[in-house]
Amino acid sequence: MSAEIIDGKKISADIRQEVAADVRKMQEEHGLTPGLAVVLVGEDPASQVYVSNKEKACKEVGFNSFKYELSAETSEEELLAMVDELNGRDDVHGILVQLPLPDQIDAEKVLLRIDPDKDVDGFHPMNVGRLAVGAPVFVSCTPAGVVELLKRSGTELEGANAVIVGRSNIVGKPVALLLLDENCTVTICHSRTRDLAAVCREADVLVAAVGVPEMVKGDWIKEGAAIIDVGINRTDDGLVGDVEYDAASEKAAAITPVPGGVGPMTIAMLMKNTLKAAELTL
Ligand code: NDP
């Protein structure tokens, strides 16, 4: 058996088109254009690429995009004042402060200052709490993208055994909560899990978010499973995921490639969250 490839590029393009259609409708019916403010502090090259990709995606779906590039010497008070100003603006529906921040700024303090109703990154404890009690508003973009890929590839989630390898706050834990909400039976694994291979072999849905190249082996995969590989690892052979792709494809029913799987979904889900933030103000 060779697995169906879950095409994150195509699915994320579909989502961006749907968002663009909803933006046109919102403009016609309510005269409202969603706005996303992105704040970048310093000159980290990777962050600059992420921010310009976000700006491009905003333009493509018809959002107003506001980009603020602050110097690496910006003080915590200055950044907090900027967040306060953005919190108060009617034309800004979503606020994203690009991480990492320079050492003189406490990132936790900044994230806490963002109005939870404009927290389109879903990192504010209020939004994490809303997800934990089963009433999500803004779910962080990568975990939301994982679940969207599963749903749009037609994976049966109701009652499925879902195994998540990785328990980080930004991926593993929120993915587990979302899959619980979808009525999966959820197991979360981490570096102290005993016999990880045996746990993975029970998975109808397997999500790998570890950050170790090809750690999840082909013979850990249950026949017919759906595999979502969140891992992005730079190796001499280029980018690889956390799953041994070729061997896993022989057993799985569906699998995401790396790159071209989860990666493109993150910005698409950011666009969805920003649209939702604008809808909340109607
Ligand atoms: P973290 O390093 O924060 O977490 C890794 C998790 O994997 C931890 O819970 C750790 O366990 C667990 N782990 C590490 N080694 C093992 C092992 N040998 N066996 C079992 N579990 C293990 O990583 P992130 O969650 O931030 O990211 C994971 C991967 O996803 C990375 O490759 C990252 O680049 C990628 N990523 C991709 C994104 C995208 O596509 N847009 C966005 C975010 C991340 P323990 O808690 O016990 O230490």
mmCIF file of C-alpha atoms and ligand atoms in Angstrom:
data_model
loop_
_atom_site.group_PDB
_atom_site.id
_atom_site.type_symbol
_atom_site.label_atom_id
_atom_site.label_comp_id
_atom_site.label_asym_id
_atom_site.label_seq_id
_atom_site.Cartn_x
_atom_site.Cartn_y
_atom_site.Cartn_z
ATOM 1 C CA MET A 1 0.000 0.000 0.000
ATOM 2 C CA SER A 2 1.225 3.499 -0.728
ATOM 3 C CA ALA A 3 -0.237 6.328 1.292
ATOM 4 C CA GLU A 4 -2.270 9.205 -0.072
ATOM 5 C CA ILE A 5 -0.232 12.393 0.279
ATOM 6 C CA ILE A 6 -1.976 15.057 2.347
ATOM 7 C CA ASP A 7 -1.137 18.142 0.296
ATOM 8 C CA GLY A 8 -0.698 21.047 2.716
ATOM 9 C CA LYS A 9 0.104 23.470 -0.105
ATOM 10 C CA LYS A 10 -3.165 22.785 -1.896
ATOM 11 C CA ILE A 11 -5.259 22.728 1.299
ATOM 12 C CA SER A 12 -3.731 25.973 2.561
ATOM 13 C CA ALA A 13 -4.373 27.634 -0.840
ATOM 14 C CA ASP A 14 -8.026 26.496 -0.630
ATOM 15 C CA ILE A 15 -8.320 28.011 2.864
ATOM 16 C CA ARG A 16 -6.808 31.315 1.747
ATOM 17 C CA GLN A 17 -9.306 31.444 -1.133
ATOM 18 C CA GLU A 18 -12.198 30.784 1.245
ATOM 19 C CA VAL A 19 -10.959 33.556 3.549
ATOM 20 C CA ALA A 20 -10.666 35.949 0.564
ATOM 21 C CA ALA A 21 -14.293 35.208 -0.428
ATOM 22 C CA ASP A 22 -15.450 35.852 3.158
ATOM 23 C CA VAL A 23 -13.511 39.132 3.240
ATOM 24 C CA ARG A 24 -15.290 40.331 0.081
ATOM 25 C CA LYS A 25 -18.636 39.416 1.652
ATOM 26 C CA MET A 26 -17.738 41.233 4.891
ATOM 27 C CA GLN A 27 -16.784 44.339 2.917
ATOM 28 C CA GLU A 28 -20.032 44.263 0.906
ATOM 29 C CA GLU A 29 -22.339 43.548 3.833
ATOM 30 C CA HIS A 30 -20.653 45.458 6.659
ATOM 31 C CA GLY A 31 -18.082 47.753 5.038
ATOM 32 C CA LEU A 32 -15.439 46.125 7.225
ATOM 33 C CA THR A 33 -11.932 45.015 6.173
ATOM 34 C CA PRO A 34 -10.036 42.783 8.614
ATOM 35 C CA GLY A 35 -6.684 44.211 9.707
ATOM 36 C CA LEU A 36 -3.621 42.385 11.024
ATOM 37 C CA ALA A 37 -0.772 44.214 12.772
ATOM 38 C CA VAL A 38 2.570 42.431 12.818
ATOM 39 C CA VAL A 39 5.320 43.724 15.074
ATOM 40 C CA LEU A 40 8.924 42.743 14.473
ATOM 41 C CA VAL A 41 11.644 43.735 16.922
ATOM 42 C CA GLY A 42 15.236 43.481 15.673
ATOM 43 C CA GLU A 43 16.683 42.006 12.492
ATOM 44 C CA ASP A 44 16.522 38.235 12.895
ATOM 45 C CA PRO A 45 16.610 37.046 9.231
ATOM 46 C CA ALA A 46 14.247 34.083 9.784
ATOM 47 C CA SER A 47 11.735 36.373 11.524
ATOM 48 C CA GLN A 48 11.991 38.869 8.650
ATOM 49 C CA VAL A 49 11.061 36.108 6.197
ATOM 50 C CA TYR A 50 8.103 34.966 8.358
ATOM 51 C CA VAL A 51 6.837 38.526 8.696
ATOM 52 C CA SER A 52 7.061 39.288 4.985
ATOM 53 C CA ASN A 53 5.251 36.004 4.187
ATOM 54 C CA LYS A 54 2.481 37.001 6.580
ATOM 55 C CA GLU A 55 2.246 40.431 4.963
ATOM 56 C CA LYS A 56 2.025 38.822 1.499
ATOM 57 C CA ALA A 57 -0.731 36.459 2.643
ATOM 58 C CA CYS A 58 -2.691 39.398 4.127
ATOM 59 C CA LYS A 59 -2.587 41.271 0.813
ATOM 60 C CA GLU A 60 -3.640 38.150 -1.075
ATOM 61 C CA VAL A 61 -6.793 37.603 1.018
ATOM 62 C CA GLY A 62 -7.694 41.313 1.024
ATOM 63 C CA PHE A 63 -6.790 42.231 4.631
ATOM 64 C CA ASN A 64 -5.239 45.497 5.673
ATOM 65 C CA SER A 65 -1.769 44.699 6.898
ATOM 66 C CA PHE A 66 0.164 46.942 9.277
ATOM 67 C CA LYS A 67 3.837 46.159 9.711
ATOM 68 C CA TYR A 68 5.934 47.692 12.491
ATOM 69 C CA GLU A 69 9.665 47.137 12.421
ATOM 70 C CA LEU A 70 11.296 48.243 15.666
ATOM 71 C CA SER A 71 14.999 48.409 16.393
ATOM 72 C CA ALA A 72 16.746 45.646 18.371
ATOM 73 C CA GLU A 73 17.279 48.224 21.168
ATOM 74 C CA THR A 74 13.536 48.767 21.721
ATOM 75 C CA SER A 75 12.711 48.725 25.445
ATOM 76 C CA GLU A 76 10.005 46.603 27.032
ATOM 77 C CA GLU A 77 8.006 49.753 27.909
ATOM 78 C CA GLU A 78 8.130 50.945 24.299
ATOM 79 C CA LEU A 79 6.864 47.607 22.991
ATOM 80 C CA LEU A 80 4.133 47.415 25.649
ATOM 81 C CA ALA A 81 3.043 50.947 24.697
ATOM 82 C CA MET A 82 2.811 49.863 21.058
ATOM 83 C CA VAL A 83 0.684 46.833 22.029
ATOM 84 C CA ASP A 84 -1.608 49.129 24.069
ATOM 85 C CA GLU A 85 -2.018 51.407 21.078
ATOM 86 C CA LEU A 86 -2.841 48.470 18.750
ATOM 87 C CA ASN A 87 -5.269 47.042 21.331
ATOM 88 C CA GLY A 88 -7.201 50.333 21.148
ATOM 89 C CA ARG A 89 -7.379 50.635 17.354
ATOM 90 C CA ASP A 90 -10.648 49.781 15.579
ATOM 91 C CA ASP A 91 -8.926 49.002 12.266
ATOM 92 C CA VAL A 92 -6.624 46.386 13.859
ATOM 93 C CA HIS A 93 -8.424 43.104 14.563
ATOM 94 C CA GLY A 94 -5.422 40.848 15.059
ATOM 95 C CA ILE A 95 -2.052 41.531 16.687
ATOM 96 C CA LEU A 96 0.983 39.357 16.219
ATOM 97 C CA VAL A 97 4.293 40.035 17.931
ATOM 98 C CA GLN A 98 6.916 37.951 16.139
ATOM 99 C CA LEU A 99 9.014 35.768 18.461
ATOM 100 C CA PRO A 100 11.791 35.523 19.548
ATOM 101 C CA LEU A 101 12.170 38.944 21.197
ATOM 102 C CA PRO A 102 15.513 40.471 22.254
ATOM 103 C CA ASP A 103 16.768 39.661 25.773
ATOM 104 C CA GLN A 104 15.756 42.979 27.367
ATOM 105 C CA ILE A 105 12.074 42.193 26.673
ATOM 106 C CA ASP A 106 10.032 39.663 28.652
ATOM 107 C CA ALA A 107 8.029 37.874 25.922
ATOM 108 C CA GLU A 108 5.534 36.513 28.471
ATOM 109 C CA LYS A 109 4.690 40.033 29.625
ATOM 110 C CA VAL A 110 4.145 41.195 26.045
ATOM 111 C CA LEU A 111 1.907 38.246 25.119
ATOM 112 C CA LEU A 112 -0.162 38.831 28.269
ATOM 113 C CA ARG A 113 -0.685 42.465 27.273
ATOM 114 C CA ILE A 114 -2.312 41.604 23.918
ATOM 115 C CA ASP A 115 -6.103 41.866 24.093
ATOM 116 C CA PRO A 116 -7.255 38.177 24.088
ATOM 117 C CA ASP A 117 -9.863 39.111 21.453
ATOM 118 C CA LYS A 118 -7.036 40.235 19.134
ATOM 119 C CA ASP A 119 -4.677 37.356 20.015
ATOM 120 C CA VAL A 120 -4.749 35.662 16.611
ATOM 121 C CA ASP A 121 -1.640 33.625 17.508
ATOM 122 C CA GLY A 122 -3.646 31.962 20.295
ATOM 123 C CA PHE A 123 -0.773 32.185 22.816
ATOM 124 C CA HIS A 124 -2.537 34.293 25.502
ATOM 125 C CA PRO A 125 -3.350 32.160 28.597
ATOM 126 C CA MET A 126 -7.005 33.191 28.186
ATOM 127 C CA ASN A 127 -7.109 31.506 24.778
ATOM 128 C CA VAL A 128 -5.150 28.488 25.980
ATOM 129 C CA GLY A 129 -7.684 28.199 28.834
ATOM 130 C CA ARG A 130 -10.637 28.546 26.480
ATOM 131 C CA LEU A 131 -9.220 25.634 24.462
ATOM 132 C CA ALA A 132 -8.668 23.568 27.642
ATOM 133 C CA VAL A 133 -12.324 23.936 28.707
ATOM 134 C CA GLY A 134 -13.527 22.931 25.237
ATOM 135 C CA ALA A 135 -14.647 26.430 24.175
ATOM 136 C CA PRO A 136 -11.877 27.506 21.815
ATOM 137 C CA VAL A 137 -11.864 31.004 20.302
ATOM 138 C CA PHE A 138 -8.354 31.514 18.889
ATOM 139 C CA VAL A 139 -6.360 28.308 18.591
ATOM 140 C CA SER A 140 -2.671 28.677 17.816
ATOM 141 C CA CYS A 141 -2.056 28.301 14.129
ATOM 142 C CA THR A 142 0.141 25.196 13.758
ATOM 143 C CA PRO A 143 -2.052 22.937 15.970
ATOM 144 C CA ALA A 144 -5.181 24.255 14.259
ATOM 145 C CA GLY A 145 -3.520 23.472 10.910
ATOM 146 C CA VAL A 146 -2.816 19.877 11.996
ATOM 147 C CA VAL A 147 -6.483 19.228 12.730
ATOM 148 C CA GLU A 148 -7.637 21.000 9.570
ATOM 149 C CA LEU A 149 -5.372 18.716 7.484
ATOM 150 C CA LEU A 150 -6.883 15.639 9.137
ATOM 151 C CA LYS A 151 -10.440 16.835 8.570
ATOM 152 C CA ARG A 152 -9.931 17.940 4.981
ATOM 153 C CA SER A 153 -8.216 14.681 4.076
ATOM 154 C CA GLY A 154 -11.341 12.855 5.256
ATOM 155 C CA THR A 155 -9.700 11.111 8.233
ATOM 156 C CA GLU A 156 -12.235 9.550 10.601
ATOM 157 C CA LEU A 157 -11.572 11.143 13.997
ATOM 158 C CA GLU A 158 -14.603 10.054 16.038
ATOM 159 C CA GLY A 159 -13.394 7.333 18.416
ATOM 160 C CA ALA A 160 -9.985 7.050 16.706
ATOM 161 C CA ASN A 161 -6.860 6.296 18.740
ATOM 162 C CA ALA A 162 -4.744 9.440 18.370
ATOM 163 C CA VAL A 163 -1.127 9.382 19.512
ATOM 164 C CA ILE A 164 0.776 12.654 19.724
ATOM 165 C CA VAL A 165 4.547 12.448 20.103
ATOM 166 C CA GLY A 166 5.669 15.696 21.775
ATOM 167 C CA ARG A 167 4.092 17.718 24.604
ATOM 168 C CA SER A 168 5.217 21.293 23.907
ATOM 169 C CA ASN A 169 2.894 24.182 24.697
ATOM 170 C CA ILE A 170 3.017 25.375 21.099
ATOM 171 C CA VAL A 171 2.292 22.067 19.330
ATOM 172 C CA GLY A 172 1.831 18.786 21.242
ATOM 173 C CA LYS A 173 -0.489 19.908 24.054
ATOM 174 C CA PRO A 174 -2.891 22.020 21.959
ATOM 175 C CA VAL A 175 -3.065 19.297 19.279
ATOM 176 C CA ALA A 176 -4.034 16.814 22.020
ATOM 177 C CA LEU A 177 -6.806 19.112 23.300
ATOM 178 C CA LEU A 178 -8.146 19.698 19.793
ATOM 179 C CA LEU A 179 -8.231 15.980 18.994
ATOM 180 C CA LEU A 180 -9.969 15.306 22.308
ATOM 181 C CA ASP A 181 -12.578 17.845 21.185
ATOM 182 C CA GLU A 182 -12.951 15.792 17.984
ATOM 183 C CA ASN A 183 -13.728 12.741 20.161
ATOM 184 C CA CYS A 184 -10.447 10.923 19.593
ATOM 185 C CA THR A 185 -8.994 8.774 22.371
ATOM 186 C CA VAL A 186 -5.800 10.697 22.956
ATOM 187 C CA THR A 187 -2.371 9.581 24.173
ATOM 188 C CA ILE A 188 0.419 12.146 24.590
ATOM 189 C CA CYS A 189 4.002 10.807 24.438
ATOM 190 C CA HIS A 190 7.285 12.488 25.361
ATOM 191 C CA SER A 191 10.900 11.722 26.135
ATOM 192 C CA ARG A 192 10.037 9.577 29.207
ATOM 193 C CA THR A 193 7.384 7.457 27.487
ATOM 194 C CA ARG A 194 8.092 3.726 27.890
ATOM 195 C CA ASP A 195 8.139 1.721 24.655
ATOM 196 C CA LEU A 196 7.204 4.561 22.339
ATOM 197 C CA ALA A 197 7.171 2.181 19.356
ATOM 198 C CA ALA A 198 4.430 0.045 20.959
ATOM 199 C CA VAL A 199 2.298 3.111 21.754
ATOM 200 C CA CYS A 200 2.669 4.430 18.192
ATOM 201 C CA ARG A 201 1.654 1.047 16.746
ATOM 202 C CA GLU A 202 -1.815 1.539 18.323
ATOM 203 C CA ALA A 203 -2.339 4.896 16.572
ATOM 204 C CA ASP A 204 -5.070 5.368 13.972
ATOM 205 C CA VAL A 205 -3.913 8.990 13.894
ATOM 206 C CA LEU A 206 -0.266 9.746 14.634
ATOM 207 C CA VAL A 207 1.034 13.296 15.064
ATOM 208 C CA ALA A 208 4.811 13.693 15.367
ATOM 209 C CA ALA A 209 6.061 16.991 16.870
ATOM 210 C CA VAL A 210 9.466 16.126 18.260
ATOM 211 C CA GLY A 211 12.209 17.873 16.305
ATOM 212 C CA VAL A 212 14.351 14.746 15.795
ATOM 213 C CA PRO A 213 14.915 13.764 12.134
ATOM 214 C CA GLU A 214 13.025 10.574 11.141
ATOM 215 C CA MET A 215 12.702 9.392 14.737
ATOM 216 C CA VAL A 216 9.332 7.720 14.144
ATOM 217 C CA LYS A 217 10.158 4.559 12.207
ATOM 218 C CA GLY A 218 8.184 2.931 9.415
ATOM 219 C CA ASP A 219 7.590 -0.218 11.463
ATOM 220 C CA TRP A 220 5.950 1.844 14.272
ATOM 221 C CA ILE A 221 3.071 2.678 11.931
ATOM 222 C CA LYS A 222 -0.246 0.865 12.116
ATOM 223 C CA GLU A 223 -1.598 -0.310 8.764
ATOM 224 C CA GLY A 224 -4.027 2.338 7.438
ATOM 225 C CA ALA A 225 -3.062 5.112 9.896
ATOM 226 C CA ALA A 226 -3.111 8.856 9.115
ATOM 227 C CA ILE A 227 0.244 10.514 9.818
ATOM 228 C CA ILE A 228 0.810 14.221 10.397
ATOM 229 C CA ASP A 229 4.487 15.132 10.558
ATOM 230 C CA VAL A 230 5.004 18.546 12.196
ATOM 231 C CA GLY A 231 8.794 18.209 12.403
ATOM 232 C CA ILE A 232 11.037 20.549 10.433
ATOM 233 C CA ASN A 233 14.665 19.422 10.646
ATOM 234 C CA ARG A 234 17.508 20.818 8.582
ATOM 235 C CA THR A 235 19.953 18.057 7.622
ATOM 236 C CA ASP A 236 22.706 17.636 5.023
ATOM 237 C CA ASP A 237 20.059 16.032 2.806
ATOM 238 C CA GLY A 238 17.753 19.064 3.139
ATOM 239 C CA LEU A 239 14.575 19.436 5.180
ATOM 240 C CA VAL A 240 13.217 16.257 6.739
ATOM 241 C CA GLY A 241 10.395 15.564 9.148
ATOM 242 C CA ASP A 242 10.184 13.553 12.366
ATOM 243 C CA VAL A 243 8.824 10.495 10.521
ATOM 244 C CA GLU A 244 10.717 8.049 8.319
ATOM 245 C CA TYR A 245 8.659 9.119 5.322
ATOM 246 C CA ASP A 246 9.281 6.409 2.698
ATOM 247 C CA ALA A 247 8.884 3.471 5.061
ATOM 248 C CA ALA A 248 5.862 5.033 6.806
ATOM 249 C CA SER A 249 4.178 5.669 3.425
ATOM 250 C CA GLU A 250 4.148 1.907 2.797
ATOM 251 C CA LYS A 251 1.927 1.328 5.851
ATOM 252 C CA ALA A 252 -0.094 4.534 6.270
ATOM 253 C CA ALA A 253 -3.351 5.413 4.491
ATOM 254 C CA ALA A 254 -2.414 9.114 4.413
ATOM 255 C CA ILE A 255 0.685 11.126 5.284
ATOM 256 C CA THR A 256 1.930 14.719 5.141
ATOM 257 C CA PRO A 257 5.204 15.410 3.299
ATOM 258 C CA VAL A 258 7.956 17.661 4.702
ATOM 259 C CA PRO A 259 8.103 20.289 3.317
ATOM 260 C CA GLY A 260 4.624 20.929 1.902
ATOM 261 C CA GLY A 261 2.515 19.440 4.695
ATOM 262 C CA VAL A 262 1.948 21.247 7.996
ATOM 263 C CA GLY A 263 4.289 24.160 7.168
ATOM 264 C CA PRO A 264 2.042 26.045 4.707
ATOM 265 C CA MET A 265 -0.980 25.603 7.010
ATOM 266 C CA THR A 266 0.315 27.923 9.735
ATOM 267 C CA ILE A 267 -0.177 31.160 7.763
ATOM 268 C CA ALA A 268 -3.494 29.962 6.339
ATOM 269 C CA MET A 269 -4.791 29.431 9.884
ATOM 270 C CA LEU A 270 -3.477 32.867 10.895
ATOM 271 C CA MET A 271 -5.611 34.342 8.110
ATOM 272 C CA LYS A 272 -8.619 32.362 9.378
ATOM 273 C CA ASN A 273 -8.063 33.595 12.933
ATOM 274 C CA THR A 274 -7.785 37.220 11.810
ATOM 275 C CA LEU A 275 -11.027 36.938 9.842
ATOM 276 C CA LYS A 276 -12.669 35.504 12.968
ATOM 277 C CA ALA A 277 -11.306 38.379 15.084
ATOM 278 C CA ALA A 278 -12.934 40.857 12.683
ATOM 279 C CA GLU A 279 -16.208 38.874 12.730
ATOM 280 C CA LEU A 280 -16.234 39.069 16.543
ATOM 281 C CA THR A 281 -16.473 42.876 16.310
ATOM 282 C CA LEU A 282 -19.644 42.834 14.152
HETATM 283 P P1 NDP B 1 9.933 21.120 21.524
HETATM 284 O O1 NDP B 1 11.406 20.908 21.490
HETATM 285 O O2 NDP B 1 9.365 22.247 22.309
HETATM 286 O O3 NDP B 1 9.232 19.780 22.022
HETATM 287 C C1 NDP B 1 9.640 18.518 21.577
HETATM 288 C C2 NDP B 1 8.842 17.443 22.270
HETATM 289 O O4 NDP B 1 9.328 16.195 21.803
HETATM 290 C C3 NDP B 1 9.016 17.447 23.798
HETATM 291 O O5 NDP B 1 7.760 17.246 24.419
HETATM 292 C C4 NDP B 1 9.969 16.272 24.050
HETATM 293 O O6 NDP B 1 9.735 15.572 25.269
HETATM 294 C C5 NDP B 1 9.630 15.347 22.902
HETATM 295 N N1 NDP B 1 10.763 14.472 22.597
HETATM 296 C C6 NDP B 1 12.041 14.843 22.359
HETATM 297 N N2 NDP B 1 12.801 13.758 22.141
HETATM 298 C C7 NDP B 1 11.988 12.672 22.249
HETATM 299 C C8 NDP B 1 12.180 11.274 22.155
HETATM 300 N N3 NDP B 1 13.363 10.755 21.869
HETATM 301 N N4 NDP B 1 11.110 10.471 22.326
HETATM 302 C C9 NDP B 1 9.885 10.997 22.600
HETATM 303 N N5 NDP B 1 9.642 12.313 22.700
HETATM 304 C C10 NDP B 1 10.678 13.142 22.534
HETATM 305 O O7 NDP B 1 9.492 21.221 19.986
HETATM 306 P P2 NDP B 1 8.206 21.906 19.290
HETATM 307 O O8 NDP B 1 6.968 21.270 19.770
HETATM 308 O O9 NDP B 1 8.359 23.377 19.357
HETATM 309 O O10 NDP B 1 8.468 21.496 17.768
HETATM 310 C C11 NDP B 1 8.505 20.155 17.335
HETATM 311 C C12 NDP B 1 8.868 20.107 15.868
HETATM 312 O O11 NDP B 1 7.862 20.777 15.101
HETATM 313 C C13 NDP B 1 10.180 20.808 15.507
HETATM 314 O O12 NDP B 1 10.806 20.092 14.477
HETATM 315 C C14 NDP B 1 9.735 22.169 15.001
HETATM 316 O O13 NDP B 1 10.663 22.713 14.084
HETATM 317 C C15 NDP B 1 8.440 21.815 14.316
HETATM 318 N N6 NDP B 1 7.483 22.938 14.238
HETATM 319 C C16 NDP B 1 6.909 23.202 13.029
HETATM 320 C C17 NDP B 1 6.007 24.232 12.880
HETATM 321 C C18 NDP B 1 5.368 24.469 11.541
HETATM 322 O O14 NDP B 1 5.326 23.634 10.701
HETATM 323 N N7 NDP B 1 4.820 25.594 11.254
HETATM 324 C C19 NDP B 1 5.659 25.116 14.002
HETATM 325 C C20 NDP B 1 6.241 24.689 15.263
HETATM 326 C C21 NDP B 1 7.135 23.657 15.351
HETATM 327 P P3 NDP B 1 9.984 16.210 26.734
HETATM 328 O O15 NDP B 1 8.833 17.162 26.934
HETATM 329 O O16 NDP B 1 9.936 15.059 27.638
HETATM 330 O O17 NDP B 1 11.299 16.896 26.663
#
